[in-house]
Amino acid sequence: MSVITRFAPSPTGFLHIGGARTALFNWLFAKHHGGHMLLRIEDTDRARSTDAAVAAITDGLHWLGLDWQGEAISQFARADRHAEVARQLLADGKAYHCYCTPAELAEMRETAKAEGRSMRYDGRWRDRGPDEAPRDGAPVIRLKAPRSGATVINDLVQGQVTVQNAEMDDMVLLRADGTPTYMLAVVVDDHDMAISHIIRGDDHLTNAIRQRQIYDLLGWTAPHFAHIPLIHGADGAKLSKRHGALGVEAYREMGILPAALRNYLLRLGWSHGDDEIIETEQAIAWFDLDGVGKSAARFDTPRLENLNSHYIRSMDEGELCQLLADQLRSTLGRDLSATESGRLPLAIRPLKERAKTLLELADKAEFLVAGRPLAMEAKAASLLTGEAPAQLAKAHACLQSVEDWNLDDLTAAIRGLAEAEDLKLGQLAQPLRAALTGRNASPGIFEVLYFLGRQESLDRIGDHLV
RNA sequence: GACCCCGUAGUCUAAAGGUUAGGAUGCCGGCCUUUCAAGCCGGAGAUGCUCGGUUCAAGCCCGGCCGGGGUCGCCA
């Protein structure tokens, strides 16, 4: 049997970070077993479903580098098929019409609450014949679920989970308006799509028990279930709006690389011994459900940034320059000149090991594209007081005599000057750093001079001479 | 409240029932050094939620307690 998994998000406006991990696990599991993943949009709630929301999800998946086979499947489009299955169940005596009014249901809910149990429909229409149907009011179709015994699933992550049937009620399959409920739609779609493994968040664990009842009454073989623990916020509660960034696009905007997010998400709830840096090819080779833990993991941004800095340092420098240029254009709000663009590949190596995100990389590269006179940060300005102007004057004169503007000659010139003036290198380097970058921290000072070039360097230093 | 799941440093986690509970991240310190990083070295941080039981031996198996989470719709 070939492995077919599916990722089935509701189109709520973005690809949720938890959903992204679910998608990643589905994708890795399928790839590992030589199968494939399908994408199904759970859009039966028409009020909340828009094309834009669907696009946000597919964009997020593309960015993360996760693909699926064929077109995304709309659950809503399959409503007729779902209704057909409900009617078949009805014809087979495995489901029945229920004419309960919302008021009756509310009353049952009240009673249940008062008695300290969970809400359960009491099955009052379960054994009534069609002749008892009221003249007005369309019925819903409910499943005639077993009333004794227990329903069991053998979950690949959670193990055997058993719920007594007496704990459950007869769920609605088809609404009064003839539209299918989620519970029915999921079962029918997973069956029709020949899904072999359902990998999803464990907030669906109790749903799996109910879905199992539908499979059983339908006489269908249920797929394997694997309910993975949810991702929680730093406070241990389910990730929600108040925790801040929820969608993957927010991480993209923060300058997180897809490779880093994949690696981070992979290690949240899954492990392979002591391995931490796991690239995607390796993940496909290693990933399986037995490595998935059962407890919820908290989202930890510092760890994500640590992995991100690793992937920034190890990625192809040409690609990184491209990303840096894009980021600079966006923060500056203008195009880069040819001279400015030319500095990027020169400076990328020392810059990239100082940045945890693309945003930070662009910030640290800002001096390469800043116009004169340079804006001075407070800590940089304080480096330009006292003896500093005098040192800068000497440095300026010294640098003017450097004919071939290369790293070796620049190093020799400045070191020579420090020696001749009996100064520590720092006494020269720090004022130079401030004058050249407007900051008190930067790559090595000889590199900075080299990246900026002769004219720009001398001009920037000159701006601080009286 | 009912049902279900979980419980190893702040966080993510490792360890056929058998060393001093290992790694990563974060934090602190050192080396390097023109600054900031990176890199290397070192340090603190876990009475394994807790109380019992089984066993020669329990983080691991069993039971209870406590704590956390999830689910209880004609939402998905």
Coordinates of C-alpha atoms (C1' of nucleotides) in Angstrom, one line a residue:
Chain A
M1 CA 0.0 0.0 0.0
S2 CA 1.4 3.4 -1.0
V3 CA 1.6 6.2 1.5
I4 CA -0.7 9.1 0.8
T5 CA -1.0 11.9 3.4
R6 CA -2.9 15.1 3.3
F7 CA -2.7 18.5 4.7
A8 CA -6.2 19.9 5.3
P9 CA -6.2 23.5 6.6
S10 CA -9.2 25.8 7.0
P11 CA -8.6 28.9 5.0
T12 CA -8.5 31.4 7.9
G13 CA -6.3 34.0 6.3
F14 CA -2.7 32.6 6.7
L15 CA -0.7 29.5 7.1
H16 CA -0.6 29.0 10.8
I17 CA 2.8 28.1 12.3
G18 CA 1.3 25.0 13.8
G19 CA -0.3 24.1 10.5
A20 CA 3.1 24.5 8.9
R21 CA 4.6 21.9 11.2
T22 CA 1.7 19.6 10.5
A23 CA 2.2 20.1 6.8
L24 CA 6.0 19.5 7.2
F25 CA 5.4 16.2 9.1
N26 CA 2.9 15.0 6.5
W27 CA 5.3 15.9 3.7
L28 CA 8.3 14.3 5.3
F29 CA 6.4 11.2 6.2
A30 CA 5.1 10.8 2.6
K31 CA 8.5 11.5 1.1
H32 CA 10.3 9.1 3.5
H33 CA 7.9 6.3 2.5
G34 CA 8.0 7.1 -1.2
G35 CA 4.5 8.4 -1.3
H36 CA 3.0 11.9 -1.7
M37 CA 1.0 14.5 0.1
L38 CA -2.3 16.0 -1.0
L39 CA -3.7 19.4 -0.2
R40 CA -7.3 19.7 0.8
I41 CA -8.9 23.0 1.7
E42 CA -11.6 22.7 4.4
D43 CA -13.7 25.4 3.1
T44 CA -17.2 24.3 4.0
D45 CA -17.6 27.3 6.2
R46 CA -18.4 29.7 3.3
A47 CA -18.4 32.8 5.4
R48 CA -14.8 32.3 6.3
S49 CA -13.5 31.1 3.0
T50 CA -12.0 33.4 0.4
D51 CA -9.6 32.9 -2.5
A52 CA -7.2 35.2 -0.8
A53 CA -7.1 33.0 2.3
V54 CA -6.4 29.9 0.1
A55 CA -3.7 31.8 -1.7
A56 CA -2.1 32.7 1.6
I57 CA -1.9 29.0 2.5
T58 CA -0.5 27.9 -0.8
D59 CA 2.0 30.8 -0.9
G60 CA 3.2 29.8 2.6
L61 CA 3.6 26.2 1.6
H62 CA 5.6 27.2 -1.5
W63 CA 7.8 29.4 0.5
L64 CA 8.5 26.7 3.0
G65 CA 9.4 24.4 0.1
L66 CA 6.6 21.9 0.6
D67 CA 4.7 20.6 -2.4
W68 CA 1.7 18.4 -2.9
Q69 CA 0.4 16.3 -5.7
G70 CA -2.2 17.7 -8.1
E71 CA -4.5 20.6 -7.5
A72 CA -5.7 21.7 -4.1
I73 CA -9.0 20.0 -3.4
S74 CA -12.0 22.0 -2.3
Q75 CA -14.0 20.2 0.3
F76 CA -17.0 22.4 -0.4
A77 CA -17.0 21.3 -4.0
R78 CA -17.6 17.8 -2.9
A79 CA -20.8 18.5 -0.8
D80 CA -23.0 16.4 -3.1
R81 CA -20.9 13.4 -2.6
H82 CA -21.0 13.9 1.2
A83 CA -24.8 14.2 1.2
E84 CA -25.0 11.1 -0.9
V85 CA -23.1 9.1 1.7
A86 CA -25.3 10.5 4.5
R87 CA -28.4 9.4 2.6
Q88 CA -26.9 6.0 2.0
L89 CA -26.4 5.6 5.8
L90 CA -30.0 6.7 6.3
A91 CA -31.2 4.1 3.8
D92 CA -29.1 1.4 5.5
G93 CA -30.7 2.2 8.9
K94 CA -27.4 3.5 10.2
A95 CA -28.5 7.0 10.5
Y96 CA -31.8 8.8 11.2
H97 CA -33.7 12.0 10.8
C98 CA -33.7 14.2 13.9
Y99 CA -36.3 17.0 14.2
C100 CA -34.9 18.6 17.4
T101 CA -35.2 22.4 17.5
P102 CA -32.3 24.6 18.6
A103 CA -34.3 25.3 21.7
E104 CA -34.5 21.6 22.7
L105 CA -30.8 21.2 22.1
A106 CA -30.0 24.3 24.2
E107 CA -32.2 22.7 27.0
M108 CA -30.2 19.5 26.8
R109 CA -27.0 21.5 27.0
E110 CA -28.3 23.3 30.1
T111 CA -29.3 20.0 31.8
A112 CA -26.0 18.4 31.0
K113 CA -24.1 21.4 32.4
A114 CA -26.2 21.3 35.6
E115 CA -25.6 17.6 36.1
G116 CA -21.9 18.1 35.5
R117 CA -21.5 16.0 32.3
S118 CA -20.6 17.0 28.8
M119 CA -23.3 17.9 26.4
R120 CA -24.8 14.8 24.8
Y121 CA -27.8 14.7 22.5
D122 CA -30.2 12.2 24.1
G123 CA -31.2 10.4 21.0
R124 CA -34.9 11.2 21.2
W125 CA -35.4 10.7 17.5
R126 CA -33.2 7.7 17.2
D127 CA -36.1 5.1 17.1
R128 CA -39.0 7.2 16.0
G129 CA -40.6 6.3 12.7
P130 CA -41.2 8.7 9.8
D131 CA -44.9 8.9 10.6
E132 CA -44.0 10.9 13.8
A133 CA -42.2 13.6 11.9
P134 CA -43.6 17.1 12.5
R135 CA -45.1 18.9 9.5
D136 CA -42.8 21.8 9.6
G137 CA -39.0 22.0 10.1
A138 CA -36.4 20.2 8.1
P139 CA -34.6 17.4 9.9
V140 CA -30.8 16.8 10.3
I141 CA -29.4 13.4 9.7
R142 CA -27.6 11.9 12.7
L143 CA -25.4 8.9 12.9
K144 CA -26.9 5.9 14.8
A145 CA -23.8 5.4 16.9
P146 CA -23.3 2.3 19.0
R147 CA -24.5 2.9 22.6
S148 CA -22.6 0.2 24.4
G149 CA -19.0 -1.0 24.2
A150 CA -16.1 1.3 23.3
T151 CA -14.5 2.9 20.3
V152 CA -10.8 2.4 20.0
I153 CA -8.1 3.9 17.7
N154 CA -4.5 2.8 17.6
D155 CA -2.8 6.1 17.1
L156 CA 0.7 6.0 15.7
V157 CA 1.8 8.7 18.1
Q158 CA -0.7 8.6 21.0
G159 CA -0.9 4.8 21.3
Q160 CA -4.2 3.1 22.0
V161 CA -6.9 5.5 22.8
T162 CA -10.2 4.2 24.1
V163 CA -13.5 6.0 24.7
Q164 CA -16.7 4.4 26.0
N165 CA -19.5 4.7 23.5
A166 CA -21.8 5.8 26.3
E167 CA -19.7 9.0 26.5
M168 CA -20.6 9.9 23.0
D169 CA -23.9 11.0 21.3
D170 CA -25.3 10.6 17.8
M171 CA -23.5 13.3 15.8
V172 CA -25.0 15.3 13.0
L173 CA -23.9 14.2 9.6
L174 CA -26.1 16.4 7.4
R175 CA -27.5 19.8 8.5
A176 CA -31.1 20.8 8.1
D177 CA -30.1 22.8 5.0
G178 CA -28.6 19.7 3.4
T179 CA -25.0 20.6 3.8
P180 CA -22.6 18.1 5.3
T181 CA -20.8 18.7 8.6
Y182 CA -17.1 18.6 9.0
M183 CA -17.1 15.2 10.7
L184 CA -18.8 13.6 7.7
A185 CA -16.9 15.5 5.0
V186 CA -13.5 14.6 6.5
V187 CA -14.3 10.9 6.6
V188 CA -15.7 10.8 3.1
D189 CA -12.9 12.8 1.6
D190 CA -10.1 10.9 3.3
H191 CA -11.7 7.7 2.1
D192 CA -12.2 8.9 -1.4
M193 CA -8.7 10.4 -1.6
A194 CA -7.3 7.0 -0.5
I195 CA -5.5 8.6 2.4
S196 CA -3.3 6.1 4.2
H197 CA -2.2 8.2 7.1
I198 CA -3.9 11.1 8.8
I199 CA -1.3 13.2 10.5
R200 CA -2.7 16.2 12.3
G201 CA -2.8 18.1 15.6
D202 CA -3.9 16.3 18.7
D203 CA -6.8 18.8 19.1
H204 CA -8.4 16.4 16.7
L205 CA -7.9 13.4 18.9
T206 CA -11.4 13.3 20.2
N207 CA -12.7 13.9 16.6
A208 CA -10.8 10.8 15.5
I209 CA -12.9 8.7 17.9
R210 CA -16.1 10.1 16.4
Q211 CA -14.8 9.7 12.8
R212 CA -13.9 6.1 13.6
Q213 CA -17.6 5.4 14.4
I214 CA -18.5 6.7 11.0
Y215 CA -15.9 4.6 9.3
D216 CA -17.2 1.5 11.2
L217 CA -20.8 2.0 10.3
L218 CA -19.9 2.7 6.7
G219 CA -17.9 -0.5 6.6
W220 CA -14.8 1.4 5.5
T221 CA -11.3 0.7 6.7
A222 CA -10.1 3.8 8.6
P223 CA -6.7 5.3 7.7
H224 CA -3.9 5.2 10.2
F225 CA -4.1 8.0 12.7
A226 CA -1.2 10.0 14.0
H227 CA -2.1 12.9 16.3
I228 CA 0.9 15.1 16.9
P229 CA 1.1 17.4 20.0
L230 CA 0.2 21.0 19.5
I231 CA 2.7 23.9 19.6
H232 CA 2.1 26.1 22.6
G233 CA 3.1 29.7 23.3
A234 CA 5.8 30.6 25.8
D235 CA 3.2 30.5 28.5
G236 CA 2.2 26.9 27.7
A237 CA -1.2 27.7 26.3
K238 CA -2.4 26.9 22.7
L239 CA -0.9 29.3 20.3
S240 CA -3.2 32.2 19.6
K241 CA -3.3 35.8 18.5
R242 CA -2.1 37.1 21.8
H243 CA 1.2 35.2 21.4
G244 CA 2.1 37.4 18.4
A245 CA 3.3 35.9 15.2
L246 CA 1.0 33.1 14.1
G247 CA 1.4 32.9 10.4
V248 CA 4.5 31.8 8.6
E249 CA 4.5 35.0 6.5
A250 CA 5.2 36.9 9.7
Y251 CA 8.4 34.8 10.1
R252 CA 9.3 35.4 6.5
E253 CA 8.9 39.2 7.1
M254 CA 11.1 38.9 10.2
G255 CA 13.9 37.6 7.9
I256 CA 13.7 33.9 8.8
L257 CA 14.9 31.5 6.1
P258 CA 12.6 28.7 5.1
A259 CA 15.4 26.2 5.7
A260 CA 15.7 27.4 9.3
L261 CA 12.0 27.3 9.9
R262 CA 11.8 23.8 8.6
N263 CA 14.7 22.7 10.8
Y264 CA 13.2 24.4 13.8
L265 CA 9.7 23.0 13.3
L266 CA 11.1 19.6 12.7
R267 CA 12.8 19.5 16.1
L268 CA 9.7 20.7 17.9
G269 CA 8.2 17.4 19.0
W270 CA 10.4 15.2 16.9
S271 CA 14.0 14.2 17.5
H272 CA 16.7 11.9 16.2
G273 CA 19.2 11.3 19.0
D274 CA 21.4 14.4 19.7
D275 CA 21.1 15.7 16.1
E276 CA 20.1 19.4 15.9
I277 CA 21.1 20.7 12.5
I278 CA 19.1 18.6 10.1
E279 CA 18.8 19.6 6.5
T280 CA 15.8 18.6 4.5
E281 CA 17.3 15.7 2.6
Q282 CA 18.5 14.2 5.9
A283 CA 15.1 14.8 7.4
I284 CA 13.4 12.8 4.7
A285 CA 15.8 10.0 5.3
W286 CA 15.3 10.0 9.0
F287 CA 11.8 11.1 9.6
D288 CA 9.2 8.6 10.9
L289 CA 6.4 8.8 13.4
D290 CA 8.1 6.8 16.1
G291 CA 10.4 9.8 16.7
V292 CA 7.4 12.1 17.5
G293 CA 6.9 12.8 21.2
K294 CA 3.6 13.0 23.0
S295 CA 3.9 16.2 25.0
A296 CA 3.3 19.7 23.7
A297 CA 6.3 21.9 22.9
R298 CA 6.5 25.6 23.5
F299 CA 7.6 27.9 20.7
D300 CA 11.0 29.5 21.5
T301 CA 12.1 32.3 19.2
P302 CA 15.7 32.5 20.4
R303 CA 16.2 28.9 19.3
L304 CA 14.6 29.7 15.9
E305 CA 17.0 32.6 15.5
N306 CA 20.0 30.5 16.4
L307 CA 19.1 28.1 13.7
N308 CA 18.4 30.9 11.3
S309 CA 21.9 32.4 11.9
H310 CA 23.3 29.0 11.1
Y311 CA 21.4 28.8 7.8
I312 CA 22.3 32.4 6.9
R313 CA 26.0 31.6 7.4
S314 CA 25.9 28.4 5.4
M315 CA 23.7 29.4 2.5
D316 CA 25.0 30.2 -0.9
E317 CA 26.5 33.7 -0.8
G318 CA 25.1 34.7 -4.2
E319 CA 21.6 33.9 -3.1
L320 CA 22.1 35.6 0.2
C321 CA 23.3 38.8 -1.6
Q322 CA 20.1 38.7 -3.6
L323 CA 18.0 38.5 -0.4
L324 CA 20.1 41.2 1.2
A325 CA 19.6 43.5 -1.8
D326 CA 15.8 42.8 -1.7
Q327 CA 15.7 43.6 1.9
L328 CA 17.7 46.8 1.6
R329 CA 15.5 48.0 -1.3
S330 CA 12.5 47.4 0.8
T331 CA 13.8 49.2 4.0
L332 CA 15.4 52.1 2.0
G333 CA 12.4 52.4 -0.3
R334 CA 14.6 52.9 -3.3
D335 CA 16.8 51.0 -5.7
L336 CA 20.5 50.5 -5.1
S337 CA 23.1 52.2 -7.3
A338 CA 25.6 50.1 -9.2
T339 CA 28.3 51.1 -6.8
E340 CA 26.2 50.1 -3.8
S341 CA 25.2 46.8 -5.3
G342 CA 28.9 46.1 -6.0
R343 CA 29.8 46.4 -2.4
L344 CA 27.4 43.7 -1.3
P345 CA 29.2 40.6 -2.6
L346 CA 32.5 42.0 -1.2
A347 CA 31.0 42.5 2.3
I348 CA 28.7 39.6 2.6
R349 CA 31.1 37.2 4.3
P350 CA 31.9 39.2 7.4
L351 CA 28.4 40.6 7.5
K352 CA 26.5 37.3 7.5
E353 CA 28.2 35.9 10.6
R354 CA 26.9 38.9 12.5
A355 CA 23.2 38.5 11.7
K356 CA 20.5 36.3 13.1
T357 CA 17.9 37.4 10.6
L358 CA 17.7 38.9 7.2
L359 CA 16.4 42.1 8.8
E360 CA 19.5 42.2 11.1
L361 CA 21.7 41.5 8.1
A362 CA 20.2 44.5 6.2
D363 CA 20.7 46.7 9.3
K364 CA 24.3 45.8 9.6
A365 CA 24.8 46.3 5.9
E366 CA 23.2 49.8 6.0
F367 CA 26.5 51.6 6.2
L368 CA 27.3 50.3 2.7
V369 CA 24.5 52.2 1.2
A370 CA 24.1 55.2 3.5
G371 CA 24.4 58.7 2.1
R372 CA 26.7 61.5 3.5
P373 CA 26.8 63.0 6.0
L374 CA 26.3 59.8 7.9
A375 CA 23.8 59.6 10.7
M376 CA 25.6 58.9 13.9
E377 CA 24.4 56.6 16.6
A378 CA 24.9 58.0 20.1
K379 CA 27.6 55.5 20.9
A380 CA 29.4 56.3 17.7
A381 CA 29.2 60.0 18.3
S382 CA 30.9 59.5 21.7
L383 CA 33.9 57.9 19.9
L384 CA 34.5 61.1 18.0
T385 CA 35.2 63.4 20.9
G386 CA 38.5 64.3 22.6
E387 CA 41.6 63.2 20.7
A388 CA 39.5 61.5 18.0
P389 CA 39.4 64.4 15.4
A390 CA 43.2 64.7 15.6
Q391 CA 43.6 60.9 15.0
L392 CA 41.2 61.1 12.2
A393 CA 43.2 63.8 10.5
K394 CA 46.3 61.7 10.7
A395 CA 44.5 58.7 9.4
H396 CA 43.0 60.7 6.5
A397 CA 46.4 61.9 5.5
C398 CA 47.9 58.5 5.8
L399 CA 45.1 56.9 3.7
Q400 CA 45.5 59.5 1.0
S401 CA 48.9 58.2 0.3
V402 CA 47.7 54.6 -0.2
E403 CA 47.8 54.2 -3.9
D404 CA 46.5 50.6 -4.4
W405 CA 43.3 50.4 -2.3
N406 CA 43.5 46.7 -1.2
L407 CA 43.2 44.9 2.1
D408 CA 46.9 44.3 2.6
D409 CA 48.1 47.8 1.8
L410 CA 45.3 49.3 3.9
T411 CA 46.2 47.1 6.9
A412 CA 49.9 48.0 6.5
A413 CA 49.1 51.7 6.3
I414 CA 46.9 51.9 9.4
R415 CA 49.1 49.6 11.5
G416 CA 52.1 51.6 10.4
L417 CA 50.5 54.8 11.4
A418 CA 49.6 53.4 14.8
E419 CA 53.1 52.3 15.4
A420 CA 54.6 55.6 14.2
E421 CA 52.3 57.6 16.5
D422 CA 52.7 55.1 19.4
L423 CA 49.0 54.5 19.5
K424 CA 47.1 51.3 20.2
L425 CA 45.3 50.2 17.1
G426 CA 41.9 50.6 18.9
Q427 CA 42.6 54.3 19.4
L428 CA 42.7 54.7 15.6
A429 CA 40.2 52.0 14.7
Q430 CA 37.3 53.2 16.9
P431 CA 37.1 56.8 15.6
L432 CA 37.5 55.5 12.1
R433 CA 34.7 53.0 12.6
A434 CA 32.4 55.7 13.8
A435 CA 33.2 58.0 10.9
L436 CA 32.9 55.3 8.3
T437 CA 29.8 53.5 9.6
G438 CA 28.0 55.7 12.1
R439 CA 28.1 52.8 14.5
N440 CA 30.3 51.5 17.3
A441 CA 30.3 47.9 16.0
S442 CA 31.0 46.7 12.5
P443 CA 33.2 44.3 10.6
G444 CA 37.0 44.7 10.8
I445 CA 38.0 48.3 10.1
F446 CA 40.4 47.4 7.2
E447 CA 37.6 45.5 5.6
V448 CA 35.2 48.4 6.0
L449 CA 37.7 50.8 4.3
Y450 CA 38.1 48.3 1.5
F451 CA 34.4 47.7 1.0
L452 CA 33.6 51.4 0.8
G453 CA 36.4 52.2 -1.6
R454 CA 38.9 55.0 -1.7
Q455 CA 36.7 58.0 -2.5
E456 CA 33.8 57.2 -0.2
S457 CA 36.2 56.3 2.7
L458 CA 38.2 59.5 2.4
D459 CA 35.0 61.6 2.1
R460 CA 33.4 60.1 5.1
I461 CA 36.5 60.7 7.2
G462 CA 36.8 64.2 5.8
D463 CA 33.3 65.0 7.0
H464 CA 34.7 64.9 10.6
L465 CA 37.7 67.1 10.0
V466 CA 37.6 70.7 11.0
Chain B
rG1 C1' -17.6 19.9 35.3
rA2 C1' -17.2 15.3 32.1
rC3 C1' -14.0 12.7 28.8
rC4 C1' -9.1 12.3 26.6
rC5 C1' -3.7 13.4 26.5
rC6 C1' 0.8 15.1 28.8
rG7 C1' 4.6 16.0 33.0
rU8 C1' 13.5 15.2 32.4
rA9 C1' 17.4 22.5 33.9
rG10 C1' 14.0 28.9 31.5
rU11 C1' 13.1 26.4 26.5
rC12 C1' 13.6 22.0 22.8
rU13 C1' 15.1 17.2 23.8
rA14 C1' 18.4 12.1 24.5
rA15 C1' 19.0 7.6 27.1
rA16 C1' 16.9 -2.2 25.3
rG17 C1' 14.7 -1.5 33.6
rG18 C1' 21.4 -1.1 34.9
rU19 C1' 28.0 4.6 34.9
rU20 C1' 28.3 10.7 37.9
rA21 C1' 20.8 11.7 33.8
rG22 C1' 23.7 13.3 27.8
rG23 C1' 23.1 17.1 23.9
rA24 C1' 21.2 21.8 22.0
rU25 C1' 19.5 26.7 23.0
rG26 C1' 19.5 30.7 26.4
rC27 C1' 22.5 32.9 30.6
rC28 C1' 27.5 33.9 33.0
rG29 C1' 32.9 33.7 32.4
rG30 C1' 37.6 33.0 29.7
rC31 C1' 40.6 32.7 25.1
rC32 C1' 41.1 35.2 20.4
rU33 C1' 40.9 40.5 19.2
rU34 C1' 40.6 47.2 16.4
rU35 C1' 34.6 47.0 18.0
rC36 C1' 30.6 43.6 17.4
rA37 C1' 30.0 38.8 16.0
rA38 C1' 31.7 33.9 14.8
rG39 C1' 34.9 30.1 16.7
rC40 C1' 37.2 27.4 20.8
rC41 C1' 37.3 26.4 26.2
rG42 C1' 34.9 26.6 30.9
rG43 C1' 30.6 27.5 34.6
rA44 C1' 25.9 27.7 36.9
rG45 C1' 21.2 25.6 36.0
rA46 C1' 17.1 18.9 36.9
rU47 C1' 15.9 16.7 45.0
rG48 C1' 13.3 13.5 37.1
rC49 C1' 5.5 17.2 39.7
rU50 C1' 4.6 14.3 44.1
rC51 C1' 3.4 10.0 47.3
rG52 C1' 3.3 4.9 47.3
rG53 C1' 3.9 -0.1 44.8
rU54 C1' 6.6 -3.9 41.7
rU55 C1' 12.1 -5.1 41.2
rC56 C1' 18.7 -6.9 43.3
rA57 C1' 18.0 -2.2 40.4
rA58 C1' 12.8 2.8 38.2
rG59 C1' 13.3 9.0 34.5
rC60 C1' 11.5 4.4 32.2
rC61 C1' 6.5 -0.5 34.6
rC62 C1' 1.7 -0.1 38.0
rG63 C1' -1.7 3.0 41.2
rG64 C1' -3.2 7.5 43.5
rC65 C1' -2.4 12.8 44.1
rC66 C1' -1.0 17.5 42.1
rG67 C1' -0.1 20.5 37.9
rG68 C1' -0.5 21.6 32.5
rG69 C1' -3.1 21.0 27.9
rG70 C1' -7.0 19.4 24.5
rU71 C1' -12.2 18.4 23.4
rC72 C1' -17.2 18.8 24.6
rG73 C1' -21.6 23.2 18.0
rC74 C1' -26.7 21.9 12.7
rC75 C1' -17.7 25.6 13.5
rA76 C1' -13.7 23.5 11.2

